[in-house]
Structure formats: structure tokens, C-alpha cells
Coordinates of C-alpha atoms in Angstrom, one line a residue:
M1 CA 141.5 44.6 -13.4
F2 CA 140.3 44.2 -17.4
P3 CA 139.4 40.9 -19.4
P4 CA 142.1 39.6 -21.5
R5 CA 141.6 40.7 -25.2
R6 CA 140.3 37.4 -27.9
S7 CA 142.3 37.0 -30.3
R8 CA 141.4 37.9 -34.1
S9 CA 141.3 33.5 -34.0
D10 CA 139.0 34.1 -31.0
K11 CA 136.7 36.6 -32.6
T12 CA 136.4 34.3 -35.8
A13 CA 135.8 30.9 -33.8
L14 CA 132.7 33.2 -31.9
V15 CA 131.4 34.3 -35.1
E16 CA 131.0 31.1 -36.5
N17 CA 129.7 29.4 -34.1
D18 CA 127.1 32.1 -33.6
G19 CA 126.3 31.4 -37.6
A20 CA 126.5 27.6 -36.9
S21 CA 123.8 28.0 -34.0
C22 CA 121.6 30.2 -36.3
R23 CA 121.7 27.5 -39.2
V24 CA 120.4 24.9 -36.6
R25 CA 117.4 27.3 -35.0
A26 CA 116.4 27.9 -38.3
A27 CA 116.5 24.4 -39.9
T28 CA 114.4 23.6 -36.5
W29 CA 112.1 26.2 -37.6
F30 CA 112.0 24.5 -40.8
G31 CA 111.7 21.3 -39.8
L32 CA 108.6 22.1 -36.9
V33 CA 107.3 24.0 -40.5
V34 CA 107.3 21.2 -42.6
V35 CA 106.2 19.4 -40.8
A36 CA 103.1 21.5 -39.5
M37 CA 102.5 21.7 -43.1
A38 CA 102.2 17.7 -43.6
A39 CA 99.6 16.5 -40.8
A40 CA 97.8 19.8 -41.5
L41 CA 97.4 18.5 -45.3
Y42 CA 96.7 15.0 -44.0
V43 CA 94.1 15.8 -41.6
G44 CA 92.6 18.8 -43.8
W45 CA 93.0 16.8 -47.4
I46 CA 89.2 17.3 -49.1
G47 CA 90.9 17.6 -52.6
F48 CA 88.7 17.7 -55.9
M49 CA 85.0 19.0 -54.3
A50 CA 83.3 19.0 -57.6
S51 CA 82.7 23.0 -57.2
D52 CA 84.1 25.8 -57.9
D53 CA 87.3 23.8 -58.9
S54 CA 85.5 21.9 -61.9
L55 CA 84.8 26.1 -63.3
Y56 CA 88.5 26.7 -62.7
H57 CA 89.2 23.9 -65.0
A58 CA 87.2 24.2 -67.6
G59 CA 88.6 28.2 -67.8
A60 CA 92.4 26.7 -67.8
V61 CA 91.8 24.1 -70.0
R62 CA 90.3 26.7 -72.9
W63 CA 93.8 28.4 -72.1
L64 CA 95.1 25.6 -73.0
V65 CA 93.0 24.1 -76.2
D66 CA 91.6 27.5 -77.5
P67 CA 93.7 30.4 -76.6
P68 CA 93.0 33.6 -75.8
F69 CA 90.1 33.0 -73.2
A70 CA 88.5 36.1 -72.1
G71 CA 86.4 34.0 -69.8
S72 CA 83.0 32.9 -70.1
D73 CA 81.4 33.9 -66.3
H74 CA 82.7 34.3 -63.0
W75 CA 85.3 31.8 -62.2
S76 CA 87.2 31.5 -65.9
T77 CA 87.6 35.5 -65.5
R78 CA 90.1 35.2 -62.4
F79 CA 93.1 35.2 -64.7
P80 CA 95.6 34.9 -62.2
L81 CA 94.7 31.6 -61.1
T82 CA 92.9 30.0 -64.4
L83 CA 96.3 30.7 -66.0
T84 CA 98.5 29.1 -62.9
F85 CA 96.0 25.9 -63.7
A86 CA 96.5 26.1 -67.1
A87 CA 100.1 25.8 -66.7
V88 CA 100.4 22.8 -63.8
I89 CA 98.0 21.0 -66.4
A90 CA 100.5 21.2 -68.9
V91 CA 103.3 20.6 -66.8
V92 CA 101.9 17.1 -64.9
G93 CA 99.2 16.2 -67.2
N94 CA 94.6 16.9 -67.4
N95 CA 94.8 14.7 -63.8
F96 CA 93.9 14.7 -60.4
A97 CA 97.3 15.5 -59.5
A98 CA 96.8 18.8 -61.5
F99 CA 93.9 20.1 -58.8
A100 CA 96.6 18.7 -56.2
V101 CA 99.4 20.7 -57.1
T102 CA 97.7 24.0 -57.9
A103 CA 96.1 24.0 -54.9
M104 CA 99.0 22.8 -52.5
L105 CA 101.1 26.0 -54.3
F106 CA 99.0 28.2 -53.7
Y107 CA 98.7 26.9 -50.1
V108 CA 103.0 26.8 -49.8
L109 CA 103.1 30.6 -51.3
L110 CA 100.7 31.8 -48.9
V111 CA 103.1 30.3 -45.8
V112 CA 105.8 31.7 -47.4
V113 CA 104.5 34.9 -47.7
V114 CA 103.5 35.6 -44.6
G115 CA 106.4 34.3 -42.8
G116 CA 108.8 36.4 -44.7
F117 CA 106.3 38.9 -43.6
A118 CA 106.7 38.8 -40.4
A119 CA 110.4 38.2 -41.1
A120 CA 110.8 41.2 -42.2
V121 CA 109.2 43.4 -39.8
G122 CA 109.7 41.6 -36.8
S123 CA 113.0 38.8 -36.9
P124 CA 113.1 35.9 -38.5
R125 CA 111.9 33.7 -35.2
A126 CA 109.0 35.9 -35.5
G127 CA 108.9 34.6 -39.4
W128 CA 108.9 31.1 -38.6
I129 CA 106.1 31.4 -35.6
A130 CA 103.8 33.0 -38.5
A131 CA 104.3 30.3 -40.8
L132 CA 103.9 28.1 -38.3
L133 CA 100.4 29.6 -36.9
T134 CA 99.2 29.9 -41.1
A135 CA 100.5 26.4 -41.6
T136 CA 97.7 25.2 -39.6
L137 CA 95.2 27.6 -39.4
P138 CA 91.9 25.5 -40.0
V139 CA 90.6 28.7 -43.0
V140 CA 93.9 28.5 -44.7
V141 CA 93.8 24.4 -44.6
S142 CA 90.6 24.0 -45.6
H143 CA 91.1 25.7 -48.9
A144 CA 95.0 23.3 -49.3
T145 CA 93.9 21.3 -51.1
T146 CA 90.9 22.3 -53.5
V147 CA 91.7 24.5 -56.2
S148 CA 89.9 27.7 -55.0
V149 CA 91.2 31.6 -55.6
D150 CA 91.0 32.6 -51.9
L151 CA 94.7 31.4 -51.0
I152 CA 96.5 33.6 -53.9
E153 CA 94.0 36.5 -53.8
A154 CA 95.5 36.9 -50.0
A155 CA 99.1 36.3 -50.8
A156 CA 98.6 39.1 -53.3
L157 CA 96.4 41.9 -50.9
V158 CA 99.9 40.4 -48.0
V159 CA 102.7 40.9 -50.8
G160 CA 101.2 44.7 -52.1
A161 CA 101.1 46.1 -48.6
W162 CA 104.8 45.2 -47.5
L163 CA 105.7 46.1 -50.5
L164 CA 103.9 49.3 -50.6
G165 CA 104.4 49.8 -46.8
S166 CA 108.3 49.4 -46.7
S167 CA 108.3 52.1 -49.9
R168 CA 109.6 55.3 -49.9
E169 CA 110.0 58.2 -52.1
D170 CA 114.0 57.3 -53.9
P171 CA 113.7 55.9 -57.5
G172 CA 113.5 52.6 -55.9
G173 CA 110.9 52.9 -53.5
L174 CA 108.6 54.5 -56.2
L175 CA 109.5 51.0 -58.0
R176 CA 108.6 48.8 -55.3
A177 CA 105.7 51.0 -54.5
G178 CA 104.9 50.3 -58.1
L179 CA 104.9 46.5 -58.0
G180 CA 103.0 46.7 -54.4
G181 CA 100.1 48.0 -57.1
V182 CA 101.0 45.1 -59.5
M183 CA 99.7 42.9 -56.3
F184 CA 96.9 44.7 -55.5
G185 CA 96.0 44.6 -59.1
T186 CA 96.5 41.2 -59.7
A187 CA 94.0 40.5 -56.0
V188 CA 91.7 42.2 -57.7
L189 CA 92.0 40.0 -60.6
C190 CA 91.3 37.2 -58.7
R191 CA 88.1 38.6 -56.8
E192 CA 86.5 42.0 -57.0
T193 CA 86.0 42.4 -53.2
S194 CA 89.5 43.2 -53.0
V195 CA 88.6 46.7 -53.7
L196 CA 87.2 46.5 -50.1
P197 CA 91.1 46.2 -48.2
L198 CA 92.2 49.0 -50.3
M199 CA 89.9 51.7 -49.6
V200 CA 91.9 52.8 -46.7
L201 CA 94.6 54.1 -49.4
G202 CA 92.1 56.7 -50.5
P203 CA 92.0 58.0 -46.8
L204 CA 96.1 57.3 -46.7
F205 CA 96.5 59.9 -50.0
L206 CA 94.1 62.6 -48.9
I207 CA 96.3 63.3 -45.2
G208 CA 99.7 62.2 -47.2
R209 CA 100.9 60.3 -43.9
P210 CA 102.5 57.8 -43.0
L211 CA 103.0 56.6 -46.5
P212 CA 103.6 60.1 -49.2
R213 CA 101.4 60.3 -51.8
R214 CA 103.9 59.9 -54.4
V215 CA 104.8 56.8 -52.8
L216 CA 100.7 55.8 -53.4
M217 CA 100.4 57.4 -56.9
A218 CA 103.2 54.5 -58.3
C219 CA 101.2 51.9 -56.1
G220 CA 98.0 53.5 -57.9
I221 CA 99.5 53.3 -61.5
G222 CA 101.1 50.1 -61.0
A223 CA 97.7 48.6 -60.1
A224 CA 95.9 50.8 -63.0
M225 CA 98.7 48.5 -65.3
V226 CA 96.9 45.1 -63.9
L227 CA 93.6 46.2 -64.8
V228 CA 93.9 48.4 -67.3
G229 CA 95.7 46.0 -69.2
E230 CA 93.0 43.3 -68.4
A231 CA 90.7 45.9 -69.9
L232 CA 92.3 46.3 -73.3
F233 CA 92.1 42.7 -73.4
Q234 CA 88.9 42.0 -72.7
Y235 CA 88.3 44.7 -75.7
A236 CA 90.2 42.9 -78.1
L237 CA 88.5 39.9 -77.6
T238 CA 85.2 41.0 -76.8
G239 CA 84.2 44.7 -77.5
D240 CA 83.7 44.9 -74.1
P241 CA 86.6 46.5 -71.9
L242 CA 84.2 46.0 -68.8
R243 CA 82.7 42.5 -69.4
R244 CA 84.4 40.8 -65.7
Y245 CA 82.5 43.2 -64.1
A246 CA 80.0 43.1 -65.5
I247 CA 80.2 39.4 -64.7
A248 CA 80.7 39.6 -61.4
F249 CA 78.3 42.1 -60.3
H250 CA 75.2 39.7 -61.9
H251 CA 77.3 36.8 -59.7
D252 CA 75.7 38.2 -56.8
E253 CA 72.1 36.9 -57.9
H254 CA 73.5 33.2 -57.3
I255 CA 75.1 33.7 -53.7
N256 CA 72.7 31.8 -51.1
R257 CA 72.5 33.5 -48.0
A258 CA 71.4 30.5 -45.9
A259 CA 75.7 29.9 -46.2
N260 CA 75.6 32.9 -43.4
H261 CA 74.4 29.9 -41.3
E262 CA 77.5 27.5 -42.1
G263 CA 79.4 26.7 -39.4
N264 CA 78.3 30.4 -37.7
F265 CA 77.2 31.3 -34.2
L266 CA 74.9 34.6 -34.7
L267 CA 72.8 36.4 -32.4
W268 CA 72.5 40.1 -33.6
A269 CA 73.4 41.4 -37.1
P270 CA 75.6 44.8 -36.2
I271 CA 77.7 41.9 -33.9
D272 CA 77.6 38.7 -36.0
P273 CA 80.3 39.8 -38.2
L274 CA 82.6 40.2 -34.6
L275 CA 81.3 36.5 -33.6
V276 CA 82.7 35.0 -36.8
L277 CA 85.8 35.9 -36.0
L278 CA 85.5 34.9 -31.7
I279 CA 83.6 31.5 -32.4
N280 CA 84.2 29.7 -35.6
D281 CA 86.0 26.7 -36.2
D282 CA 88.2 27.8 -39.4
F283 CA 89.9 30.7 -36.9
G284 CA 89.6 28.5 -33.5
L285 CA 91.7 30.5 -31.3
L286 CA 93.7 33.1 -32.8
F287 CA 91.2 36.1 -32.7
W288 CA 91.5 35.8 -28.8
I289 CA 95.1 35.2 -28.4
A290 CA 95.3 38.3 -30.6
G291 CA 93.1 40.1 -28.4
I292 CA 95.8 39.5 -25.6
A293 CA 98.7 40.1 -28.2
C294 CA 97.4 43.5 -28.7
V295 CA 97.4 44.7 -25.0
G296 CA 101.3 44.1 -25.1
R297 CA 101.2 46.3 -28.2
C298 CA 104.1 44.5 -29.3
W299 CA 104.2 46.5 -32.8
T300 CA 104.9 49.7 -31.0
R301 CA 108.4 48.2 -30.1
L302 CA 109.7 47.7 -33.7
P303 CA 111.6 49.8 -35.0
V304 CA 109.3 53.0 -37.0
A305 CA 110.9 51.4 -40.3
R306 CA 109.8 48.4 -40.1
R307 CA 106.3 48.9 -38.9
A308 CA 105.4 50.7 -41.5
P309 CA 104.3 47.6 -43.3
F310 CA 102.4 45.6 -40.8
L311 CA 100.3 48.9 -39.6
L312 CA 99.1 49.1 -43.2
L313 CA 98.4 45.5 -43.8
A314 CA 96.6 46.0 -40.3
A315 CA 94.6 49.0 -41.5
M316 CA 93.8 46.7 -45.1
A317 CA 92.3 44.6 -42.7
G318 CA 90.0 46.5 -40.7
S319 CA 88.5 48.0 -43.8
S320 CA 88.0 44.8 -45.0
F321 CA 86.3 43.5 -41.9
I322 CA 84.3 46.9 -41.6
L323 CA 82.9 47.2 -44.9
V324 CA 81.8 43.1 -45.3
S325 CA 80.5 44.1 -42.4
A326 CA 78.5 46.9 -43.8
L327 CA 77.8 44.7 -46.6
Y328 CA 76.3 42.0 -44.3
A329 CA 72.9 41.8 -46.9
K330 CA 75.0 41.6 -50.4
L331 CA 77.6 39.4 -49.0
V332 CA 77.6 35.5 -47.4
L333 CA 79.3 35.7 -43.8
N334 CA 82.0 32.8 -44.6
P335 CA 85.0 33.1 -43.0
R336 CA 87.1 33.6 -45.5
Y337 CA 86.6 36.8 -46.3
F338 CA 88.0 37.8 -43.5
M339 CA 90.9 35.8 -44.3
L340 CA 93.2 38.8 -44.4
A341 CA 92.2 40.0 -41.0
A342 CA 93.2 36.7 -39.6
L343 CA 96.5 37.0 -41.5
A344 CA 96.7 40.5 -39.2
A345 CA 96.1 38.8 -36.4
V346 CA 98.6 36.0 -37.0
I347 CA 101.7 38.2 -38.0
L348 CA 100.5 40.3 -35.2
V349 CA 100.5 36.8 -32.5
A350 CA 103.9 36.6 -34.2
L351 CA 105.5 39.4 -33.3
W352 CA 104.1 39.1 -29.3
L353 CA 105.2 35.4 -29.5
D354 CA 108.9 36.8 -30.4
R355 CA 109.0 38.8 -27.4
I356 CA 107.8 36.9 -24.7
R357 CA 109.5 34.3 -22.6
A358 CA 110.5 31.2 -23.8
W359 CA 108.3 28.6 -21.4
A360 CA 105.2 31.0 -22.9
R361 CA 105.8 30.7 -26.4
I362 CA 106.0 27.1 -26.6
M363 CA 103.2 26.7 -24.2
V364 CA 101.0 29.7 -26.5
L365 CA 102.0 28.0 -29.9
A366 CA 101.8 24.3 -28.7
V367 CA 98.1 25.2 -27.6
L368 CA 97.3 26.9 -30.9
V369 CA 98.6 24.5 -32.8
S370 CA 97.0 21.6 -31.9
T371 CA 93.7 23.1 -31.7
N372 CA 93.7 24.5 -35.4
L373 CA 95.0 20.4 -35.9
L374 CA 92.0 19.3 -33.9
L375 CA 89.4 21.3 -35.9
V376 CA 90.5 20.2 -38.6
S377 CA 90.7 17.2 -37.7
V378 CA 86.7 17.2 -37.2
G379 CA 86.2 18.5 -40.9
N380 CA 83.9 16.3 -43.2
A381 CA 86.5 15.2 -45.3
H382 CA 84.1 13.9 -48.3
P383 CA 81.5 16.6 -48.4
R384 CA 80.1 15.4 -51.8
W385 CA 79.6 11.9 -50.8
P386 CA 76.5 11.1 -52.8
M387 CA 78.9 11.9 -55.6
E388 CA 81.5 9.8 -54.8
A389 CA 79.8 6.9 -54.0
L390 CA 78.4 7.6 -57.9
L391 CA 81.9 7.2 -59.0
I392 CA 82.3 3.7 -57.0
A393 CA 79.3 2.7 -58.6
A394 CA 80.6 3.5 -61.7
E395 CA 84.0 1.9 -61.8
A396 CA 82.6 -1.3 -60.2
H397 CA 80.4 -1.6 -62.8
P398 CA 81.1 -0.6 -65.6
Q399 CA 78.9 -2.8 -68.1
A400 CA 76.5 -1.8 -66.3
V401 CA 74.3 2.3 -66.4
V402 CA 74.1 4.1 -62.7
A403 CA 70.9 6.2 -62.5
G404 CA 71.7 9.2 -59.5
A405 CA 70.5 12.3 -58.4
P406 CA 70.8 14.7 -61.6
N407 CA 72.8 17.3 -59.0
D408 CA 75.7 14.3 -58.4
V409 CA 75.3 13.3 -62.3
A410 CA 76.4 16.8 -62.8
R411 CA 79.2 16.9 -60.6
S412 CA 81.1 13.9 -61.9
D413 CA 81.3 15.4 -65.4
I414 CA 85.7 15.7 -64.9
P415 CA 85.9 12.5 -62.7
M416 CA 84.4 10.0 -65.3
A417 CA 86.4 11.8 -68.0
F418 CA 89.4 11.3 -65.8
L419 CA 87.4 7.3 -66.0
R420 CA 86.8 7.6 -69.7
Q421 CA 83.7 6.0 -68.7
T422 CA 79.9 7.2 -69.0
N423 CA 77.8 4.9 -67.7
I424 CA 75.9 7.0 -65.5
R425 CA 72.6 8.8 -65.7
P426 CA 70.7 11.2 -63.6
L427 CA 67.2 10.0 -61.9
P428 CA 64.3 8.8 -62.7
A429 CA 66.3 5.5 -63.8
Q430 CA 65.2 3.6 -67.1
P431 CA 64.6 -0.4 -67.1
G432 CA 67.9 -2.1 -66.0
D433 CA 69.5 0.8 -64.2
L434 CA 71.4 0.5 -60.7
V435 CA 70.3 3.0 -58.8
V436 CA 72.5 5.5 -56.1
A437 CA 70.3 6.8 -53.8
P438 CA 70.3 7.5 -50.0
A439 CA 70.0 4.5 -47.7
T440 CA 67.2 5.7 -46.1
H441 CA 65.2 6.8 -49.6
A442 CA 66.7 3.8 -51.5
P443 CA 63.9 2.4 -54.2
K444 CA 62.9 -1.0 -53.0
G445 CA 64.6 -3.7 -54.7
V446 CA 68.2 -5.4 -54.0
V447 CA 70.8 -3.9 -52.4
I448 CA 73.8 -4.9 -54.0
A449 CA 77.0 -3.0 -52.2
R450 CA 76.5 0.2 -49.0
Y451 CA 78.6 2.8 -49.5
P452 CA 78.9 4.0 -45.5
S453 CA 79.9 7.7 -45.1
P454 CA 83.8 8.0 -44.5
P455 CA 84.0 9.1 -40.8
T456 CA 85.8 12.4 -40.2
R457 CA 89.9 12.2 -39.5
L458 CA 89.3 12.4 -35.5
G459 CA 86.2 9.9 -35.9
A460 CA 88.8 7.4 -37.6
L461 CA 91.1 7.9 -35.0
L462 CA 88.6 7.6 -32.3
R463 CA 87.3 4.1 -33.7
W464 CA 90.8 3.0 -34.5
L465 CA 91.5 3.6 -30.6
G466 CA 88.6 1.7 -29.4
L467 CA 87.3 4.8 -28.5
E468 CA 83.8 5.3 -30.8
P469 CA 81.3 3.7 -27.7
L470 CA 82.2 6.8 -25.4
V471 CA 81.6 9.6 -27.5
P472 CA 78.3 11.3 -26.6
S473 CA 75.5 10.4 -29.4
A474 CA 74.7 14.1 -30.3
I475 CA 78.3 14.6 -31.8
S476 CA 78.6 11.0 -32.9
R477 CA 76.8 11.5 -36.0
R478 CA 79.4 14.2 -37.0
M479 CA 82.3 12.8 -35.9
F480 CA 81.7 8.9 -37.4
A481 CA 79.1 9.3 -39.9
P482 CA 78.9 13.3 -41.2
S483 CA 77.6 12.4 -44.8
P484 CA 74.6 10.0 -45.4
E485 CA 74.8 6.7 -45.9
M486 CA 74.3 5.3 -49.8
V487 CA 73.6 2.2 -51.4
L488 CA 73.5 0.8 -54.8
V489 CA 70.3 -0.4 -55.6
R490 CA 68.8 -3.0 -58.6
P491 CA 65.1 -1.7 -58.7
Q492 CA 62.8 -4.2 -58.6
G493 CA 61.6 -5.5 -62.0
G494 CA 65.3 -4.3 -63.3

């Protein structure tokens, strides 16, 4: 009538089997995330960009050769990045490896942070799903191999929301909230626009819910410690405690508004920010699937104590999205400005996928991850190809002087220093110089070498499979020759 009672040895065996099963599942998920990260890095590798990463490098080197360094421009005052970069250079040397290690360090950090957040508010499986989606999300992968502030800033905001959202009014909770404030202050030091998602904390303080005012005050103290500390540092070195903010406000004069149209589908100013989320290769299908997840209201099934961090992060993401949209005329509609919204959407989708049937979960994950990797693979991995061609020519002809476009020469300072060569100069060329120029605008003379643009990762695969002739001509150039072909010319009479 009654089932036989299990013996103590049977119960022990059952617990051990469950533990072993959990370890196997965790190992499987871990393997999937690692493979996804490796695939994303391979298809999305860009590396040294000779852009903002050069400026971060200059700031990091100053910390090594002439510390302390208060920063001289908008980039070198981003101390969370430049100090980390300096530490990496000190360990691995001043070379391209230091650039790659710094970028990938922030990439791994963000994947771990988002996965840990989702696991804390949901379940371990939700955490693994969030890590997998973050690891392959194009807006993340596009910054995973190039030194930039975006990933460390996003990680600081997510950790801050995690700590603050899970804080209570007991001493341990207030300390936790203070540490969350430290993370928010760190995010602001990364980029001043981090105050946009933090604006939501003001109304929360006024109503005193769902976070108690004492908790929010502890958070404010933590953030103030970081920001006031930085102001005192600036005052001690320069006499101006607000120097970094003056530099940041004047940076607006240098923003290129034409970037609004790079990769964006824009129709009408009031809806353009929403179109960036829904129709952009940096986000793929993420926000469409997040819309479906919203209908399921999966967060309502979470225990109240674990729901707060996610709702806080969602509110911060919403605040950032609304304010960036309102500042349309002041900021560029760059997808990286919506990264916090993307990470909140990743966690929402992970919580939803954790609760649906296994076959549906596998299918949706397969579609999302494969779409993400496909979109990453069609990006131009050599956006500075004219500069790269100039470097190739200079390295191949060390005894000659090679002239190139002034902008390419200016961007070549760091690579040429690594090569220990000085044989390039900006156009116009002098008698006897070799010239690197686009094939369509090259000067008359003898073509010594040609440097065709490398294809995209997908283009290289299609070419290897022999499918290049099947690609429509309308997209063939972007797939197989996304940058102009460069040539090395000995001009007539040179």
C-alpha cells in the first residue's frame, strides 16, 4: 500500500546522482559558451583599429612612463580603461597582443557578469543562456577585439544594478548598495553618458519604492566616493577638480553626425531610435524575440526578492533609451548607446527561454545564435584597409620611402613603432618615393604590387566553397571587396 522507505544509502546515491547530473549539464553549457565565444571572436575579429584605441593606448603608456597622469583628452581621462590597459601592457609588453588581451578581457568580463546576473535572478540555466546570447550578440562582438570603453562601462552598470537591486536596509545590504554605487561611479568615469540610465534612481528615491531611501543613499555615497575621489585627483594634479567634465562637454564639437546613417534604417526622428533596435545588424533578432518574451511576463514568476535587480536594470535601460532618444540632436544613434537595453533584453529572453519547452528553447537559441554569428560574419574585418596596405608596403620595402594618404600615415604611428620603421610619409610624394593609393585613383607609373581588399568572413567561406558566382551583384562588392583595392606604384619619373 505504501512505497518502501528508501534507505540512507539510497538517498545518498540519489543526491550524488543529481549532483553528477548537474555537473554534466554545467560542463555542457560551459562548453557551448566557450565554443560560441571562440566562434564569435573568429568571425568578428577586427583588432587594432587605429582609432580611439590609439588614444587609449597613449593614455595607458603615459601611466607607465610618467605617472600619475591626469589625462589630456576625452579618452585618456577614462581611467578604468586606461589603467587596465596600462596593467596589461606592463605584463605582456607594448605590442598588439596588449590591445587584444585588453579588449578580450572586457569581453569575457561582460559575458560572465550578464550570465551571473541572469543566474542570480533566474536559474543557472538562465545564466548560461544569457552568457551564450551575450557572447554572440553583434553589438558586443564588434567591441570584443578592439580596445574600447563600451564593454567595461556596460559591465559596471549591470553589476551596479545587480548589487543595488538585491540590497536591503541591514548593514550588509547597505554595504552592498554602496558597492553598487561604486560600480555606477566607475561607469561614469568610463563615459559621462552613464548618468542617463542612472537618472531613474531620482524618482525611485522620491517615492521610496521598491528600494528604500536608505539603500539609495548608500548607493549615492558609493558613487560619490568614486567621483569625488577622481575630482580630488584632478585638483591635486591640475588645480581643476571638474577638468574631465569640461573636456567631455567640449568633445560634442567633434561628433560626426553622418554616423547616424551608418548601418541604421531611419525614417522619422520620433521613431528612429526604435528602428535602431528592431532593424540593425548589431542587434539581429534580439528585440523581436524580447517582444515575445515580454508577452509571457516571465519576470512575474520570479520570487519578489530576486525580481528587483532585473526590474531595476530594465528601468535603467528604459531611462537610457528614452533620454538618448530625446537627445537625438546631441548624440549619434550609434547602437552602442543602446547596449544596456540590449543586455536587459538578453536577460529577459534568457528568463523566458528557461521556462519554455526544451524543443522550443533549443530552436529559438539556434536561430538567435546562428543569426548573430551570420550578421557578425558579414561585417568588414578590415575597415582601415588603406592603412593596412600602407603598412604592408612599408614592411615589404624597408629601404624605400612609401607615401600614402595623410590620414593613413597619421593612423600608422603605433604599427610603425612596433615595426621599428620610419619609412612612410604623407602625400604628396617626393621624387623617388613609392606611392600607396586606391587602384581607381593611383598616379601614373609602374604598379609594383596590388593589395585587394580581404573579403568578409562569410565572403571568404562562400569563395572557398566556390559559390561566389551565385552571389547577386548588388551585394557582391560588400561581401567580397568591402574596402577599396590598393596598389603600390612607382610614379612616372620617380
